XYZ file of N, CA and C in Angstrom:
792
model
N -28.829 -28.036 18.399
C -28.197 -27.165 16.968
C -26.778 -26.209 17.414
N -26.546 -26.412 16.754
C -24.701 -25.748 17.009
C -24.710 -23.933 15.961
N -24.383 -23.247 16.305
C -24.447 -21.837 15.788
C -23.441 -22.392 15.361
N -23.201 -21.987 13.524
C -22.629 -21.485 12.365
C -21.119 -20.145 12.643
N -20.017 -20.146 12.929
C -19.793 -18.492 13.178
C -18.966 -18.119 11.669
N -18.780 -17.785 10.668
C -18.637 -16.994 9.739
C -17.997 -15.799 9.805
N -18.383 -15.761 11.103
C -17.085 -13.052 10.911
C -16.329 -14.039 12.119
N -15.304 -13.146 12.019
C -14.142 -12.702 12.854
C -13.292 -11.160 12.726
N -13.047 -11.282 13.683
C -12.912 -9.826 13.838
C -11.548 -9.289 13.694
N -10.471 -10.964 13.777
C -9.067 -10.569 12.819
C -9.237 -11.456 11.153
N -8.528 -9.757 10.377
C -8.237 -10.586 8.981
C -7.878 -11.860 8.573
N -8.329 -12.649 7.724
C -7.280 -13.730 7.599
C -6.671 -13.156 5.865
N -5.763 -12.803 5.633
C -5.576 -12.976 3.735
C -4.267 -13.823 3.225
N -3.794 -14.068 2.372
C -2.975 -14.639 1.859
C -2.151 -12.754 1.441
N -0.545 -12.910 2.024
C -0.294 -11.288 1.501
C 0.149 -11.135 0.477
N 0.728 -12.472 0.284
C 1.730 -12.404 -1.285
C 0.822 -12.106 -2.040
N -0.205 -12.888 -2.613
C -1.505 -12.794 -3.401
C -2.007 -11.621 -3.228
N -2.370 -10.506 -1.840
C -3.091 -9.630 -1.378
C -1.801 -8.253 -2.236
N -0.816 -8.158 -2.211
C 0.361 -7.758 -2.723
C 0.675 -7.580 -4.660
N 0.130 -9.259 -4.604
C 0.082 -9.310 -6.072
C -1.382 -8.679 -7.006
N -2.304 -8.832 -5.852
C -3.814 -7.696 -6.478
C -3.614 -6.858 -6.668
N -2.824 -6.092 -5.422
C -2.452 -4.712 -5.200
C -2.059 -3.861 -6.715
N -0.701 -4.570 -6.860
C 0.317 -4.086 -7.591
C -0.586 -4.245 -9.058
N -1.588 -5.075 -9.336
C -1.704 -5.775 -10.876
C -3.040 -4.308 -11.156
N -4.107 -3.618 -10.227
C -4.906 -3.067 -9.960
C -4.379 -1.608 -10.305
N -3.100 -1.548 -9.565
C -2.708 -0.294 -9.611
C -1.668 -0.130 -10.942
N -1.719 -1.197 -11.109
C -0.678 -0.769 -13.401
C -1.784 -0.185 -14.091
N -2.727 -1.648 -14.018
C -4.628 -1.475 -14.530
C -4.828 0.248 -14.391
N -4.606 -0.054 -13.765
C -5.707 2.033 -13.036
C -4.614 3.086 -13.937
N -2.807 2.786 -14.080
C -1.966 3.343 -14.239
C -2.204 3.422 -16.171
N -2.929 2.465 -16.616
C -2.866 2.299 -18.095
C -3.919 2.838 -18.344
N -4.924 3.071 -18.074
C -6.174 3.897 -18.372
C -6.058 4.908 -17.976
N -5.907 5.517 -16.563
C -5.211 6.784 -16.756
C -4.584 7.480 -17.966
N -3.619 7.012 -18.463
C -2.619 7.263 -19.241
C -3.614 7.290 -21.061
N -4.005 6.401 -21.035
C -4.875 6.545 -22.175
C -5.526 7.110 -21.670
N -6.555 7.617 -21.301
C -7.111 8.688 -21.085
C -6.602 10.131 -21.332
N -5.456 10.327 -20.498
C -3.926 12.056 -20.837
C -4.618 11.822 -22.208
N -3.829 10.684 -23.502
C -3.294 10.607 -23.938
C -4.204 11.599 -24.784
N -6.319 10.652 -24.472
C -7.397 10.925 -25.141
C -7.714 12.485 -25.636
N -7.659 12.972 -23.947
C -7.845 14.067 -23.823
C -7.006 15.383 -23.675
N -5.894 14.581 -25.414
C -4.530 15.686 -24.956
C -3.856 16.791 -23.648
N -3.629 15.561 -22.906
C -2.965 15.665 -21.558
C -1.868 15.274 -22.063
N -1.516 14.703 -22.709
C 0.067 13.327 -23.032
C -0.018 13.009 -24.496
N 1.236 13.460 -24.354
C 2.405 13.175 -25.806
C 2.962 12.322 -25.406
N 2.774 10.711 -26.203
C 4.016 9.574 -25.369
C 5.043 9.983 -26.912
N 4.315 11.073 -27.591
C 5.048 10.730 -29.061
C 6.408 11.715 -28.110
N 5.972 12.799 -27.407
C 7.441 14.149 -27.744
C 7.325 14.592 -26.319
N 6.086 14.112 -25.037
C 6.775 14.575 -24.049
C 7.180 13.761 -22.963
N 7.897 13.980 -21.566
C 8.595 13.828 -20.964
C 7.187 12.184 -20.153
N 7.616 10.801 -19.799
C 6.838 9.907 -19.131
C 5.699 10.703 -18.258
N 4.989 9.864 -18.244
C 4.607 10.601 -16.580
C 4.142 10.269 -15.896
N 4.912 9.348 -15.104
C 5.647 9.004 -13.667
C 6.997 9.899 -13.623
N 7.136 10.978 -14.738
C 8.933 11.784 -14.480
C 8.185 12.834 -14.658
N 7.054 12.886 -14.730
C 6.523 14.647 -15.035
C 5.570 14.371 -12.774
N 5.651 13.791 -12.591
C 5.210 13.786 -11.055
C 5.881 14.329 -10.008
N 6.575 15.378 -9.869
C 7.743 15.599 -8.569
C 7.407 15.088 -7.797
N 5.771 14.414 -7.586
C 6.005 13.184 -6.590
C 4.404 12.225 -6.071
N 4.350 11.178 -5.692
C 3.782 10.005 -6.481
C 3.515 9.556 -4.707
N 1.841 10.052 -4.675
C 0.992 9.586 -2.843
C 0.468 8.480 -3.518
N 1.301 7.336 -2.934
C 0.123 6.353 -3.211
C -0.582 5.636 -1.723
N -1.703 4.858 -2.087
C -2.261 4.413 -0.441
C -1.181 3.421 -0.024
N -0.781 3.877 1.695
C -0.092 3.553 1.822
C -0.456 2.175 3.384
N -0.763 0.754 3.161
C -1.432 0.245 4.733
C -0.137 -0.363 5.485
N 1.014 -0.186 4.588
C 2.356 0.055 5.442
C 3.074 0.576 4.401
N 4.581 1.145 5.174
C 5.767 2.648 4.942
C 6.218 1.317 3.540
N 6.251 0.886 3.663
C 7.066 0.231 2.492
C 6.597 -0.218 1.277
N 5.030 -0.354 1.749
C 4.558 -0.683 0.249
C 4.608 -0.096 -0.272
N 4.415 0.992 -1.076
C 4.947 1.485 -2.094
C 5.823 1.404 -3.080
N 7.598 1.608 -1.867
C 7.975 0.638 -3.117
C 8.474 -0.468 -3.829
N 7.385 -1.404 -2.984
C 7.278 -2.107 -3.726
C 5.808 -2.445 -4.704
N 5.099 -2.205 -4.510
C 4.109 -1.825 -5.355
C 4.517 -1.548 -6.534
N 5.176 -0.673 -6.567
C 5.185 0.655 -7.880
C 6.277 -0.092 -8.844
N 6.916 -1.233 -8.913
C 7.584 -1.325 -9.429
C 7.370 -1.959 -11.069
N 5.724 -1.971 -11.434
C 4.614 -2.306 -12.568
C 4.421 -1.689 -13.204
N 4.662 0.092 -12.390
C 4.190 0.624 -13.403
C 5.499 1.668 -13.825
N 6.436 1.961 -12.586
C 8.001 1.975 -13.489
C 8.377 1.671 -14.716
N 8.516 -0.290 -14.409
C 8.370 -0.778 -16.018
C 7.439 -0.993 -16.780
N 6.424 -0.726 -16.729
C 5.227 -0.450 -18.049
C 5.333 1.200 -18.182
N 6.278 1.965 -17.661
C 5.951 3.626 -18.434
C 7.333 3.924 -18.786
N 8.512 2.615 -19.231
C 10.019 2.857 -19.435
C 9.833 1.967 -20.130
N 9.636 0.994 -20.504
C 9.788 0.001 -21.469
C 10.222 0.453 -22.747
N 9.803 1.641 -23.496
C 10.125 2.208 -24.753
C 11.285 2.755 -24.752
N 12.276 3.113 -23.303
C 12.970 4.039 -23.526
C 14.473 2.627 -23.949
N 15.366 3.695 -23.045
C 17.089 3.045 -23.591
C 17.127 3.279 -21.475
N 16.453 3.268 -20.384
C 16.960 3.162 -19.144
C 16.514 1.867 -19.169
N 15.867 1.443 -19.553
C 14.826 0.245 -19.658
C 15.548 -0.989 -20.043
N 15.844 -0.495 -21.357
C 16.959 -0.910 -21.535
C 18.497 -1.538 -21.107
N 19.201 -0.480 -20.024
C 20.294 -0.841 -18.974
C 19.542 -1.541 -17.864
N 18.550 -1.688 -17.762
C 18.061 -1.850 -16.807
C 18.424 -3.455 -17.138
N 17.498 -4.100 -18.300
C 17.344 -5.418 -18.803
C 18.492 -5.686 -18.726
N 19.524 -4.598 -19.274
C 20.681 -6.087 -19.058
C 21.487 -5.686 -18.165
N 20.513 -5.160 -16.817
C 21.726 -6.437 -14.948
C 21.104 -7.255 -14.644
N 19.509 -7.339 -14.723
C 18.477 -8.135 -13.983
C 18.338 -9.133 -15.337
N 18.728 -9.059 -16.770
C 18.093 -10.267 -17.625
C 16.877 -8.931 -17.713
N 16.022 -10.868 -18.907
C 14.946 -10.540 -19.723
C 14.181 -10.499 -18.791
N 12.513 -9.652 -18.603
C 11.464 -10.143 -17.793
C 10.214 -11.050 -17.666
N 9.929 -12.164 -17.175
C 9.196 -13.270 -17.906
C 7.329 -12.300 -18.496
N 6.909 -13.808 -19.231
C 5.546 -12.778 -19.844
C 5.210 -14.151 -19.459
N 3.265 -14.285 -19.648
C 3.107 -15.110 -19.547
C 3.132 -16.739 -20.935
N 2.981 -15.809 -21.848
C 3.203 -16.267 -22.544
C 4.420 -17.573 -22.790
N 5.418 -16.871 -21.850
C 6.563 -18.488 -21.689
C 6.600 -19.541 -20.563
N 4.836 -19.277 -19.735
C 4.575 -20.752 -19.372
C 2.686 -21.275 -19.545
N 3.350 -22.145 -18.910
C 1.530 -23.453 -19.757
C 0.709 -22.633 -19.375
N -0.384 -22.606 -20.208
C -1.880 -21.940 -19.699
C -2.699 -23.285 -18.642
N -1.937 -23.526 -18.434
C -2.818 -24.092 -16.584
C -2.654 -23.984 -16.049
N -3.205 -24.192 -14.396
C -3.107 -23.299 -13.559
C -1.939 -22.843 -12.549
N -1.562 -24.734 -12.852
C 0.193 -24.243 -12.654
C 1.090 -23.674 -12.874
N 1.069 -23.258 -13.999
C 1.251 -22.272 -15.258
C 1.703 -21.172 -14.712
N 0.203 -21.049 -14.746
C 0.041 -19.384 -14.098
C 0.547 -18.933 -13.189
N 0.700 -19.770 -12.059
C 0.882 -19.793 -10.642
C 2.944 -19.177 -10.939
N 2.979 -20.476 -11.702
C 4.893 -19.853 -11.895
C 5.209 -18.851 -12.744
N 3.737 -18.419 -13.102
C 4.123 -16.991 -13.658
C 4.487 -15.907 -13.163
N 3.133 -16.200 -11.674
C 3.080 -15.199 -10.843
C 4.849 -14.813 -10.353
N 4.631 -16.026 -9.736
C 5.910 -16.522 -8.663
C 7.717 -15.423 -9.274
N 7.324 -16.494 -11.102
C 8.984 -15.450 -11.689
C 8.499 -13.603 -11.846
N 7.420 -13.629 -11.469
C 6.727 -12.410 -11.652
C 7.407 -10.948 -10.970
N 6.456 -11.925 -9.522
C 6.923 -11.181 -8.199
C 8.097 -11.258 -7.583
N 9.045 -12.524 -8.406
C 10.793 -12.378 -8.388
C 11.270 -10.952 -9.130
N 10.588 -10.406 -10.241
C 10.651 -9.493 -11.189
C 10.898 -8.511 -10.416
N 10.281 -8.364 -9.848
C 9.184 -7.529 -9.864
C 10.919 -6.659 -8.279
N 10.909 -7.839 -7.618
C 11.840 -7.504 -6.508
C 13.271 -7.062 -6.643
N 13.546 -7.375 -8.335
C 15.042 -6.962 -8.720
C 14.567 -5.810 -9.390
N 13.427 -5.905 -10.039
C 13.240 -3.915 -9.931
C 13.686 -3.754 -9.182
N 12.811 -3.535 -7.978
C 13.349 -2.960 -7.135
C 14.519 -2.905 -6.808
N 15.637 -3.069 -6.655
C 17.110 -2.853 -6.463
C 18.046 -2.246 -6.737
N 17.517 -2.378 -8.050
C 18.598 -1.615 -9.239
C 17.999 -0.328 -8.719
N 19.819 0.715 -8.934
C 19.501 1.918 -8.819
C 19.422 3.076 -9.881
N 18.488 1.917 -10.169
C 17.393 3.609 -11.309
C 15.934 3.780 -10.456
N 15.506 1.979 -9.632
C 14.070 2.455 -9.642
C 14.556 3.172 -7.912
N 16.030 3.046 -7.320
C 16.307 3.444 -6.182
C 15.876 5.143 -5.772
N 16.872 5.438 -7.269
C 16.252 6.494 -7.157
C 15.295 6.844 -7.361
N 14.702 6.336 -8.236
C 13.590 7.429 -8.993
C 12.221 6.986 -7.317
N 12.737 6.151 -5.990
C 11.714 6.363 -4.682
C 12.188 7.559 -4.310
N 13.409 8.003 -3.690
C 13.749 8.826 -3.216
C 13.082 10.250 -3.472
N 13.555 10.203 -4.994
C 13.501 11.602 -5.500
C 11.983 11.227 -5.308
N 10.528 10.795 -5.120
C 9.516 10.337 -5.818
C 8.482 10.159 -4.554
N 8.789 9.207 -4.210
C 8.479 8.806 -2.866
C 9.059 8.273 -1.547
N 9.313 8.667 -1.497
C 10.152 8.614 -0.458
C 9.781 9.495 0.798
N 9.659 10.865 0.709
C 8.340 12.066 1.532
C 7.554 11.221 1.703
N 6.368 10.533 1.291
C 5.367 9.539 1.081
C 5.611 9.052 2.084
N 6.607 8.578 2.564
C 6.106 7.582 3.690
C 6.739 7.776 4.967
N 7.287 8.887 5.399
C 7.950 9.511 6.625
C 6.926 9.488 7.589
N 5.500 10.437 7.367
C 4.628 9.600 8.517
C 4.485 7.602 8.984
N 4.172 7.243 7.318
C 3.842 6.343 7.618
C 4.668 4.825 8.759
N 5.947 5.113 8.413
C 7.050 4.689 8.981
C 7.011 4.947 10.754
N 6.719 5.778 10.954
C 6.629 6.178 12.018
C 4.872 5.919 12.867
N 4.016 5.366 12.020
C 2.202 4.484 12.617
C 2.521 3.823 12.486
N 3.060 2.801 11.703
C 2.799 1.654 11.631
C 1.599 0.879 10.132
N 0.874 -0.200 10.971
C 0.204 0.083 9.676
C -1.138 0.337 10.009
N -1.744 0.639 8.975
C -2.566 1.104 8.904
C -3.090 1.400 7.589
N -4.252 1.675 7.424
C -5.442 1.714 6.224
C -6.546 2.694 5.367
N -7.287 2.877 6.063
C -8.155 3.746 6.096
C -7.633 5.355 6.018
N -7.445 6.470 5.135
C -7.650 7.266 5.037
C -5.693 7.456 4.610
N -4.976 6.371 4.971
C -3.581 6.266 4.718
C -3.056 7.253 3.342
N -3.847 7.107 2.124
C -3.478 8.191 0.863
C -2.611 9.576 1.623
N -4.360 10.507 2.194
C -4.212 11.687 3.170
C -2.753 11.228 3.904
N -2.566 10.686 4.486
C -1.624 10.688 5.771
C 0.019 10.545 4.844
N -0.083 10.220 3.497
C 0.412 9.956 2.624
C 1.338 11.491 2.346
N -0.024 11.943 1.660
C -0.324 13.520 0.719
C -0.350 14.383 1.987
N -0.001 14.839 3.421
C 0.413 15.358 4.016
C 1.883 14.935 4.618
N 2.338 14.088 4.297
C 3.936 13.822 4.996
C 4.797 14.423 3.985
N 4.431 13.728 2.472
C 5.421 15.146 1.773
C 5.615 16.439 1.835
N 4.106 16.986 1.372
C 3.606 18.213 1.509
C 4.646 19.073 3.436
N 4.816 18.097 4.330
C 4.566 19.134 5.343
C 6.985 18.761 5.309
N 7.562 17.483 4.350
C 8.808 16.986 3.975
C 9.068 18.709 4.154
N 8.554 18.412 2.674
C 8.758 20.301 1.166
C 9.460 20.735 2.293
N 8.169 21.640 2.796
C 7.978 22.454 3.586
C 8.849 23.253 5.024
N 8.896 21.666 5.156
C 9.999 22.390 6.330
C 12.387 21.863 6.130
N 11.796 21.122 4.095
C 12.868 21.427 3.230
C 13.307 22.621 2.437
N 12.126 23.301 2.611
C 12.143 24.845 2.209
C 12.393 24.619 0.344
N 11.017 23.178 -0.157
C 11.358 22.888 -0.976
C 10.610 23.632 -2.484
N 10.211 24.665 -3.432
C 9.407 25.127 -3.685
C 8.416 24.498 -4.561
N 7.262 24.056 -4.421
C 6.570 22.935 -4.952
C 5.219 23.545 -6.250
N 5.012 25.133 -5.474
C 3.915 25.274 -6.056
C 4.342 25.297 -7.562
N 2.773 24.663 -8.903
C 2.971 25.085 -9.662
C 3.314 23.131 -10.365
N 3.483 22.070 -9.119
C 4.100 20.997 -9.611
C 2.962 20.721 -9.748
N 2.966 19.156 -10.768
C 2.212 17.793 -10.591
C 2.497 16.614 -9.975
N 1.261 16.619 -9.030
C 1.644 14.803 -7.923
C 0.935 14.146 -8.531
N 1.368 12.992 -8.651
C 0.686 11.544 -8.666
C 0.188 11.264 -8.263
N -1.492 11.540 -7.567
C -1.817 9.992 -6.775
C -2.583 8.743 -7.267
N -2.310 7.428 -5.858
C -3.189 6.706 -6.951
C -3.671 5.943 -4.875
N -5.817 5.787 -5.267
C -5.909 5.455 -3.956
C -6.791 3.254 -4.422
N -6.311 3.186 -3.573
C -6.884 1.514 -3.475
C -8.230 1.445 -2.495
N -8.147 0.249 -3.184
C -10.092 -0.074 -2.102
C -10.137 -2.459 -1.874
N -9.903 -2.540 -1.035
C -11.075 -3.717 -0.862
C -11.495 -4.142 -2.280
N -11.425 -5.321 -2.531
C -12.310 -5.203 -3.681
C -11.062 -5.398 -4.822
N -9.972 -4.816 -5.280
C -8.268 -4.930 -5.883
C -8.983 -3.870 -6.681
N -9.666 -2.786 -6.081
C -10.374 -1.415 -6.753
C -9.164 -0.178 -6.594
N -8.449 0.274 -7.584
C -7.124 0.926 -7.394
C -7.922 2.281 -8.618
N -7.186 3.749 -7.906
C -7.779 4.474 -8.896
C -6.598 5.547 -9.104
N -6.045 5.590 -10.875
C -4.764 7.034 -10.247
C -5.152 7.734 -10.856
N -5.107 9.715 -10.181
C -5.588 10.752 -10.831
C -4.542 11.152 -10.606
N -4.328 12.715 -11.100
C -3.234 13.553 -10.407
C -3.582 15.560 -10.213
N -2.742 15.741 -9.483
C -3.100 17.217 -8.743
C -2.571 18.188 -9.156
N -2.090 19.041 -8.860
C -1.093 20.588 -9.643
C -1.722 21.211 -7.946
N 0.326 21.483 -7.489
C -0.006 22.486 -5.827
C 0.068 23.692 -6.213
N -0.951 23.924 -5.919
C -1.059 25.163 -5.735
C -0.538 26.336 -4.473
N -0.209 27.995 -5.397
C 0.846 28.810 -4.788
C 0.231 28.990 -3.249
N -0.337 28.875 -2.512
C -0.708 29.193 -0.914
C -0.633 27.881 -0.630
N 0.632 26.612 -1.084
C 0.628 25.754 -0.666
C 1.267 25.566 1.016
N 1.754 26.294 0.650
C 2.576 26.814 2.456
C 2.065 27.448 3.846
N 0.618 27.730 3.055
C 0.160 28.619 4.388
C -1.061 27.836 4.621
N -0.867 27.155 3.588
C -2.021 25.696 4.470
C -1.461 24.420 5.001
N -0.181 23.915 4.642
C 1.160 22.837 4.938
C 1.397 23.772 6.703
N 1.410 25.094 6.145
C 2.406 26.058 7.700
C 1.275 25.104 8.880
N 0.043 24.827 9.201
C -0.656 24.438 9.937
C -1.083 23.000 10.332
N -0.371 22.439 9.938
C -0.342 20.425 9.482
C -0.352 20.735 11.111
N 1.460 20.464 11.078
C 2.265 19.865 12.389
C 2.302 18.908 12.566
N 2.131 18.133 11.566
C 2.238 16.301 11.781
C 3.478 15.879 12.158
N 4.610 16.430 11.664
C 6.273 15.601 12.995
C 5.677 15.848 14.483
N 5.302 17.185 14.392
C 5.354 17.434 16.121
C 4.700 16.936 16.497
N 3.593 16.679 16.391
C 2.008 15.663 16.945
C 2.255 14.428 17.066
N 2.542 13.956 16.055
C 3.810 12.421 15.826
C 4.719 11.987 16.971
N 5.984 13.173 17.377
C 6.931 13.374 18.052
C 6.202 13.583 19.291
N 4.771 13.739 19.882
C 4.512 14.195 21.643
C 3.486 12.858 21.419
N 3.261 11.904 20.436
C 2.791 10.729 21.544
C 3.205 10.063 22.509
N 2.128 9.270 23.159
C 1.684 8.740 25.174
C 1.805 7.910 24.520
N 3.421 7.265 24.969
C 3.835 5.067 24.752
C 2.104 5.123 25.963
N 2.082 3.738 25.218
C 0.798 2.638 26.109
C 1.546 1.337 26.319
N 1.570 0.713 27.557
C 2.503 -1.005 27.895
C 1.871 -1.883 27.212
N 1.300 -3.024 27.424
C 0.604 -4.366 26.587
C -0.449 -4.478 27.204
N -0.769 -4.316 28.736
C -1.968 -4.234 29.112
C -3.315 -3.459 28.800
N -2.249 -1.436 28.669
C -3.674 -0.769 27.762
C -4.126 -1.259 26.268
N -2.897 -1.558 25.425
C -2.707 -2.008 24.046
C -3.963 -2.931 24.354
N -4.110 -4.212 24.854
C -5.752 -5.110 24.497
C -6.733 -4.568 25.176
N -6.604 -3.860 25.937
C -8.111 -3.251 26.782
C -8.830 -2.379 25.367
N -8.199 -1.843 24.516
C -8.063 -0.845 23.821
C -8.900 -1.867 22.453
N -7.868 -2.326 21.741
C -8.173 -3.930 21.353
C -9.473 -4.680 21.801
N -9.488 -4.888 22.888
C -10.879 -5.535 23.154
C -11.734 -4.364 23.333
N -12.004 -3.761 23.060
C -12.841 -2.940 24.045
C -13.329 -2.518 25.134
N -12.270 -2.679 25.667
C -13.745 -2.497 27.519
C -12.395 -1.782 28.434
N -11.899 -1.665 28.027
C -11.503 -0.132 28.460
C -12.704 1.023 27.983
N -12.869 1.682 28.696
C -13.400 2.996 28.665
C -13.408 4.660 28.555
N -12.319 4.831 29.239
C -11.594 6.200 29.465
C -10.219 6.264 28.589
N -10.652 7.207 27.692
C -9.399 7.867 27.027
C -7.775 7.825 27.683
N -7.190 6.872 27.016
C -5.441 7.108 27.253
C -5.101 8.637 27.405
N -5.647 9.359 26.815
C -4.566 10.693 27.001
C -6.178 12.088 26.802
N -5.985 12.537 27.805
C -7.893 13.866 27.274
C -7.495 14.217 26.727
N -8.600 14.296 25.238
C -8.547 15.068 24.460
C -8.855 16.341 24.545
N -8.380 17.226 23.763
C -8.257 18.510 23.735
C -8.233 19.443 22.045
N -9.053 19.752 22.078
C -9.546 20.848 21.088
C -9.148 19.883 20.022
N -9.756 18.444 19.871
C -10.305 18.004 18.976
C -10.995 16.709 18.561
N -12.116 16.073 17.377
C -12.885 15.692 17.978
C -12.664 14.167 18.455
N -13.310 13.385 19.338
C -12.617 12.449 20.419
C -14.176 11.417 19.781
N -13.931 9.891 19.752
C -14.730 9.170 19.723
C -14.955 8.643 21.320
N -16.690 8.941 20.831
C -17.516 9.027 22.139
C -18.178 8.009 22.264
N -18.271 6.336 21.660
C -18.718 5.758 20.983
C -19.251 4.794 19.972
N -19.377 3.128 20.315
C -19.127 2.515 18.716
C -20.685 2.015 19.175
N -21.954 2.184 18.108
C -22.650 1.222 17.950
C -22.315 -0.091 18.175
N -23.639 -1.255 19.091
C -24.231 -2.571 19.305
C -24.244 -3.414 19.160
N -24.620 -4.007 18.599
C -25.943 -5.417 17.932
C -26.673 -4.770 18.757
N -27.804 -4.513 17.363
C -29.210 -3.945 17.830
C -29.063 -2.434 17.629
N -28.433 -2.242 17.678
C -28.087 -0.818 17.022
C -27.406 -0.859 15.770
N -26.754 0.431 14.500
C -25.504 0.714 14.025
C -24.396 -0.531 14.524
N -24.381 -1.464 14.258
C -23.337 -1.975 14.611
C -22.213 -1.447 14.529
N -21.144 -0.792 15.214
C -19.272 -0.516 14.910
C -20.268 0.621 14.317
N -21.467 1.741 14.187
C -20.820 3.101 14.136
C -20.278 3.670 14.811
N -19.088 4.344 14.737
C -18.728 5.570 15.443
C -19.222 6.580 15.821
N -19.066 7.268 16.839
C -19.696 7.997 16.724
C -18.676 9.450 17.642
N -18.411 10.379 16.878
C -17.253 11.312 17.618
C -17.675 12.487 18.033
N -17.507 13.140 18.866
C -17.560 14.930 19.276
C -16.720 15.698 19.141
N -16.702 17.031 19.273
C -15.666 18.235 19.084
C -15.215 18.269 21.110
N -14.074 17.892 21.463
C -13.754 18.061 22.932
C -12.953 19.444 23.216
N -13.005 20.333 23.170
C -12.745 22.146 23.558
C -11.469 22.027 24.940
């Protein structure tokens, strides 16, 4: 009898479908946040500035640097449909597609999704959206663009990236509101907001994020593959005053469990 292997070390996924799931989950999470903000008196859509304009920075889960601006057109569109700015955008790129414009069949649904994907790209190329990204999202992506693909902790890295960028550029952020969006496997998203506290500079001054990124040690293909396979047993760079990975649980143990220790 042969064994059936159902586990893969390398994930297999449909990138386009994954991006759709991300966009839809984040949009729905924003809709839910907005509704809760209205119920609790945090936001009055009749008199207040729209939420995405109230947030000085928008920090999102970034598996790669450009995901933020590729994902946010849906929220940007939803938050502006009732405003003159959206009429101006539609006059440039045309009307948006709606599900009712397509047959209620599997092929029709797929045709709508493709049309909606194309419309998101059109939104992302408008001057209005580019300005929005430059003002509220760009700083969150700076560290990610230097690191490359990631997943765990990317929203925290994006927060550190924007706060250190504002610190370096001497932007006063105390009292400013920031929007945050977490996302995880299973197409689950959560939108929430925070307020930058007066002592933010004291905290951020200790990050040294971009300084640490600038002192990274390059590795060659052979070392990279050894790290990927788990065959290399020594650290490429000797750890110093930091937590270091010292072991990974194998078969018969807590498989995959990572053990870290503080190294002086």
